[in-house]
mmCIF file of C-alpha atoms and ligand atoms in Angstrom:
data_model
loop_
_atom_site.group_PDB
_atom_site.id
_atom_site.type_symbol
_atom_site.label_atom_id
_atom_site.label_comp_id
_atom_site.label_asym_id
_atom_site.label_seq_id
_atom_site.Cartn_x
_atom_site.Cartn_y
_atom_site.Cartn_z
ATOM 1 C CA MET J 1 90.387 97.221 87.419
ATOM 2 C CA ILE J 2 90.224 100.655 89.222
ATOM 3 C CA ALA J 3 93.188 100.980 91.583
ATOM 4 C CA PRO J 4 91.946 101.335 95.281
ATOM 5 C CA MET J 5 92.266 104.883 96.826
ATOM 6 C CA CYS J 6 94.803 105.517 99.406
ATOM 7 C CA LEU J 7 93.776 105.566 102.981
ATOM 8 C CA PHE J 8 94.000 109.454 103.484
ATOM 9 C CA CYS J 9 92.081 109.921 100.040
ATOM 10 C CA ARG J 10 89.371 107.813 101.496
ATOM 11 C CA ILE J 11 89.222 109.957 104.456
ATOM 12 C CA LEU J 12 89.157 112.955 102.389
ATOM 13 C CA GLU J 13 86.260 111.327 100.498
ATOM 14 C CA GLY J 14 84.447 110.730 103.730
ATOM 15 C CA GLU J 15 84.637 106.871 103.211
ATOM 16 C CA VAL J 16 86.752 106.373 106.199
ATOM 17 C CA PRO J 17 85.709 108.210 109.447
ATOM 18 C CA ALA J 18 88.102 110.653 111.133
ATOM 19 C CA GLN J 19 88.072 113.079 113.887
ATOM 20 C CA VAL J 20 88.438 116.309 111.829
ATOM 21 C CA VAL J 21 89.685 119.502 113.599
ATOM 22 C CA ALA J 22 90.145 121.987 110.871
ATOM 23 C CA GLN J 23 90.149 122.361 107.198
ATOM 24 C CA THR J 24 90.714 124.774 104.398
ATOM 25 C CA GLU J 25 89.993 124.400 100.511
ATOM 26 C CA ALA J 26 93.327 122.680 100.112
ATOM 27 C CA SER J 27 94.113 120.794 103.373
ATOM 28 C CA LEU J 28 92.441 118.687 106.085
ATOM 29 C CA ALA J 29 93.612 118.175 109.771
ATOM 30 C CA PHE J 30 92.429 115.140 111.820
ATOM 31 C CA ARG J 31 93.403 113.388 115.022
ATOM 32 C CA ASP J 32 95.767 110.421 114.527
ATOM 33 C CA ILE J 33 94.211 107.145 115.262
ATOM 34 C CA ASP J 34 97.119 106.087 117.408
ATOM 35 C CA GLY J 35 98.120 109.282 119.053
ATOM 36 C CA LYS J 36 101.641 109.591 120.504
ATOM 37 C CA ALA J 37 101.149 112.801 122.345
ATOM 38 C CA PRO J 38 98.284 114.860 124.027
ATOM 39 C CA THR J 39 97.847 116.574 120.668
ATOM 40 C CA HIS J 40 98.583 114.401 117.714
ATOM 41 C CA VAL J 41 96.951 115.695 114.571
ATOM 42 C CA LEU J 42 97.752 114.810 110.763
ATOM 43 C CA VAL J 43 97.561 117.623 108.445
ATOM 44 C CA ILE J 44 97.234 116.542 104.826
ATOM 45 C CA PRO J 45 96.743 118.209 101.336
ATOM 46 C CA ARG J 46 93.621 117.442 99.488
ATOM 47 C CA ARG J 47 95.988 116.657 96.534
ATOM 48 C CA HIS J 48 97.243 113.040 96.627
ATOM 49 C CA VAL J 49 101.040 113.235 96.330
ATOM 50 C CA GLN J 50 103.445 110.552 97.941
ATOM 51 C CA ASN J 51 105.346 112.887 100.303
ATOM 52 C CA LEU J 52 105.886 116.469 101.461
ATOM 53 C CA ALA J 53 108.756 116.741 98.917
ATOM 54 C CA GLU J 54 106.418 116.155 95.986
ATOM 55 C CA LEU J 55 103.976 118.662 97.533
ATOM 56 C CA ALA J 56 106.704 121.280 97.177
ATOM 57 C CA GLU J 57 105.843 121.358 93.503
ATOM 58 C CA TYR J 58 102.621 122.966 94.451
ATOM 59 C CA ALA J 59 104.090 125.823 96.814
ATOM 60 C CA ALA J 60 100.575 127.349 97.636
ATOM 61 C CA GLU J 61 99.334 123.978 98.707
ATOM 62 C CA LEU J 62 102.580 123.190 100.773
ATOM 63 C CA ALA J 63 102.242 126.598 102.407
ATOM 64 C CA ASP J 64 98.441 126.008 103.163
ATOM 65 C CA VAL J 65 99.387 122.585 104.984
ATOM 66 C CA VAL J 66 101.938 124.420 107.207
ATOM 67 C CA GLY J 67 99.673 127.374 107.741
ATOM 68 C CA LEU J 68 96.851 125.026 108.950
ATOM 69 C CA ALA J 69 99.150 123.065 111.124
ATOM 70 C CA ALA J 70 100.128 126.335 112.838
ATOM 71 C CA ARG J 71 96.349 127.329 113.270
ATOM 72 C CA VAL J 72 95.587 123.855 114.838
ATOM 73 C CA ALA J 73 98.572 124.292 117.184
ATOM 74 C CA GLN J 74 97.227 127.494 118.293
ATOM 75 C CA ASP J 75 93.828 126.315 118.670
ATOM 76 C CA GLU J 76 95.130 123.363 120.810
ATOM 77 C CA GLY J 77 96.837 125.975 123.045
ATOM 78 C CA LEU J 78 100.277 124.593 122.290
ATOM 79 C CA ASP J 79 102.005 127.843 123.421
ATOM 80 C CA LEU J 80 104.905 126.267 124.919
ATOM 81 C CA GLY J 81 106.004 124.569 121.444
ATOM 82 C CA TYR J 82 105.216 121.790 119.125
ATOM 83 C CA ARG J 83 106.725 119.466 116.585
ATOM 84 C CA LEU J 84 105.903 119.163 112.968
ATOM 85 C CA VAL J 85 107.119 115.787 111.351
ATOM 86 C CA ALA J 86 107.212 114.452 107.851
ATOM 87 C CA ASN J 87 108.183 110.938 107.700
ATOM 88 C CA THR J 88 109.431 110.398 104.145
ATOM 89 C CA GLY J 89 110.149 106.833 102.932
ATOM 90 C CA SER J 90 110.265 103.506 104.582
ATOM 91 C CA GLN J 91 113.531 103.932 106.651
ATOM 92 C CA ALA J 92 111.834 107.060 108.184
ATOM 93 C CA GLY J 93 108.861 104.988 109.039
ATOM 94 C CA GLN J 94 106.287 106.462 106.426
ATOM 95 C CA THR J 95 103.340 103.966 106.239
ATOM 96 C CA VAL J 96 100.796 106.161 104.328
ATOM 97 C CA HIS J 97 102.063 107.319 101.200
ATOM 98 C CA HIS J 98 99.952 110.477 100.894
ATOM 99 C CA ALA J 99 101.881 113.611 101.960
ATOM 100 C CA HIS J 100 101.134 114.472 105.736
ATOM 101 C CA LEU J 101 102.404 116.445 108.683
ATOM 102 C CA HIS J 102 102.371 115.051 112.159
ATOM 103 C CA LEU J 103 101.499 118.021 114.671
ATOM 104 C CA LEU J 104 102.749 116.662 118.013
ATOM 105 C CA GLY J 105 102.439 118.687 121.305
ATOM 106 C CA GLY J 106 101.272 119.010 124.847
ATOM 107 C CA ARG J 107 104.427 117.378 126.458
ATOM 108 C CA GLU J 108 108.129 117.587 126.289
ATOM 109 C CA MET J 109 109.722 116.293 123.266
ATOM 110 C CA THR J 110 112.862 114.214 123.151
ATOM 111 C CA TRP J 111 115.719 115.005 120.794
ATOM 112 C CA PRO J 112 116.820 113.564 118.615
ATOM 113 C CA PRO J 113 113.688 111.644 117.682
ATOM 114 C CA GLY J 114 114.215 107.808 117.442
HETATM 115 P P1 AMP F 201 103.188 107.702 108.822
HETATM 116 O O1 AMP F 201 103.828 106.539 109.539
HETATM 117 O O2 AMP F 201 104.179 108.855 108.988
HETATM 118 O O3 AMP F 201 103.199 107.494 107.335
HETATM 119 O O4 AMP F 201 101.909 108.250 109.438
HETATM 120 C C1 AMP F 201 100.690 107.536 109.236
HETATM 121 C C2 AMP F 201 99.892 107.897 110.504
HETATM 122 O O5 AMP F 201 98.517 107.713 110.125
HETATM 123 C C3 AMP F 201 100.145 106.988 111.623
HETATM 124 O O6 AMP F 201 100.589 107.902 112.858
HETATM 125 C C4 AMP F 201 98.951 106.260 111.944
HETATM 126 O O7 AMP F 201 98.640 106.038 113.404
HETATM 127 C C5 AMP F 201 97.758 107.235 111.285
HETATM 128 N N1 AMP F 201 96.597 106.510 110.753
HETATM 129 C C6 AMP F 201 96.387 105.285 110.220
HETATM 130 N N2 AMP F 201 95.188 105.071 109.991
HETATM 131 C C7 AMP F 201 94.558 106.099 110.308
HETATM 132 C C8 AMP F 201 93.240 106.432 110.342
HETATM 133 N N3 AMP F 201 92.276 105.816 109.769
HETATM 134 N N4 AMP F 201 92.721 107.661 111.062
HETATM 135 C C9 AMP F 201 93.750 108.484 111.596
HETATM 136 N N5 AMP F 201 94.982 108.172 111.539
HETATM 137 C C10 AMP F 201 95.396 107.218 111.017
HETATM 138 ZN ZN1 ZN F 202 95.894 109.771 98.854
#
């Protein structure tokens, strides 16, 4: 039996719809389905790896994800600041095991995060 593709791989394949806001050859940015801020965009590598630490083995692709997040932040007018979050592992609340950055902005952020 062929293993089912992960949710974000299915979004990359166009099998699951998403509100795409920007993309590059290596990365895709789309709105989180359950937004926690006026801007809540997920930025993912096209490569399937479990988390951002694993993506660090592919330095150019890691840089591309961060660069795309910064570009989306600029496009969304987040001049006052934004937060990039990479939940890693179950205790941190990671639910989708395909590397992703949450780009959050458009409101005051609390610190520390819960
Ligand atoms: P994490 O909990 O850090 O793994 O983040 C996974 C994120 O994916 C959550 O914020 C979810 O709201 C989001 N999510 C789940 N399904 C979808 C979907 N179909 N389209 C967009 N975002 C999604
Ligand atoms: Zn995947």
